[in-house]
């Protein structure tokens, strides 16, 4: 075998250098493509996007279908909501909120009306029911969106599906949003809507003796606070449905550390949402942080559904533990490989459809009792 001494052969030195440069450039291009597919945080030495190690670990935890959704979201290169002003953030959220939701079920009744709040404000509401029975049990539903975005429109498909599968009516409300309406406006709207249905449900074909309260994310916060309020004023609820609720005053749990970079719901977005809604000095109030409620004994039984890869998962578990310690029956489900807000991804995520069915089954069981 002939051995070449590149030190004595200048032409070979040049060829070798060119070869090394080609290899390095090819590697950098592959690294860039890989990073773009994995998405997110800028740290790569060649200036291309590169995910941090915690985010890489989170992406590896996701189901393949969920990972694909996250990658497509990143590829869309939409501005983060927290980089926008509140009006622009509301509009941006509205454009994409139900893109991947289940097809809208056709129901026997879909009716818009208003419920009067304590200050005379007309709270927009929409009733969904797959029956014209005039005495249906009902779930009052509070949408998620960080107290700042979302509305009846963003959870229309979800509410239709729960109504279709449960046989109950679902009443979704447009409670007032931040920053125009800060804490506790949203809480009061949820309470006033619940009290109206408990007093006058027959006007809407609803049985006031068979009511439940529910919501997702910050809507879950409103539902948990409403369940405590209902107990305090003597309204008996059949169930509280809490879907990855925010329950803590401060975001300092382990899961907030693990999933601080998301995907989708990350620390900057959580901080931005809460800054729109509530003053720091008020954050220990149990109406914002149900974990701080002094006593939850005697509140409605709970069905709690959480996402494994969600900053809020730990505080959801903590609230389930608090309820159980007070003797409240709790059914807790943690959906593996899921991220925050997956309930609205039913068109492509099977676990979202499973969650719809689980909520419907829990309602049927609660109302039968």
Short mmCIF file of C-alpha atoms in Angstrom, two decimals, residues 105-110 126-131 136-139 141 155-172 356-357 359-361 363-364 367:
data_model
loop_
_atom_site.label_atom_id
_atom_site.label_comp_id
_atom_site.label_asym_id
_atom_site.label_seq_id
_atom_site.Cartn_x
_atom_site.Cartn_y
_atom_site.Cartn_z
CA UNK A 105 -71.27 18.17 15.05
CA UNK A 106 -74.80 18.98 13.91
CA UNK A 107 -77.07 19.18 16.94
CA UNK A 108 -80.78 19.54 17.53
CA UNK A 109 -80.25 22.84 19.36
CA UNK A 110 -77.58 25.52 19.08
CA UNK A 126 -74.45 29.55 23.59
CA UNK A 127 -76.43 26.43 24.40
CA UNK A 128 -75.63 23.13 22.68
CA UNK A 129 -77.95 20.14 22.95
CA UNK A 130 -78.68 17.11 20.80
CA UNK A 131 -82.22 16.88 22.14
CA UNK A 136 -81.88 18.52 30.28
CA UNK A 137 -78.95 18.35 32.69
CA UNK A 138 -76.33 20.93 31.77
CA UNK A 139 -72.62 21.67 31.89
CA UNK A 141 -68.38 25.60 30.21
CA UNK A 155 -64.27 25.92 21.81
CA UNK A 156 -67.36 25.54 19.64
CA UNK A 157 -66.33 22.14 18.32
CA UNK A 158 -65.37 20.87 21.78
CA UNK A 159 -68.69 21.92 23.32
CA UNK A 160 -70.67 20.42 20.45
CA UNK A 161 -68.85 17.12 20.86
CA UNK A 162 -69.38 16.98 24.64
CA UNK A 163 -73.08 17.74 24.17
CA UNK A 164 -73.42 15.12 21.43
CA UNK A 165 -71.75 12.36 23.39
CA UNK A 166 -73.10 13.14 26.86
CA UNK A 167 -76.75 13.76 26.04
CA UNK A 168 -76.57 16.82 28.30
CA UNK A 169 -76.81 20.46 27.34
CA UNK A 170 -73.60 22.48 27.31
CA UNK A 171 -73.75 26.24 27.93
CA UNK A 172 -70.56 28.03 26.86
CA UNK A 356 -64.10 14.43 24.80
CA UNK A 357 -65.48 10.94 25.35
CA UNK A 359 -65.74 14.04 29.86
CA UNK A 360 -69.03 12.96 28.29
CA UNK A 361 -68.93 9.64 30.17
CA UNK A 363 -71.15 13.73 32.91
CA UNK A 364 -73.51 10.86 32.10
CA UNK A 367 -76.17 13.14 36.15
#
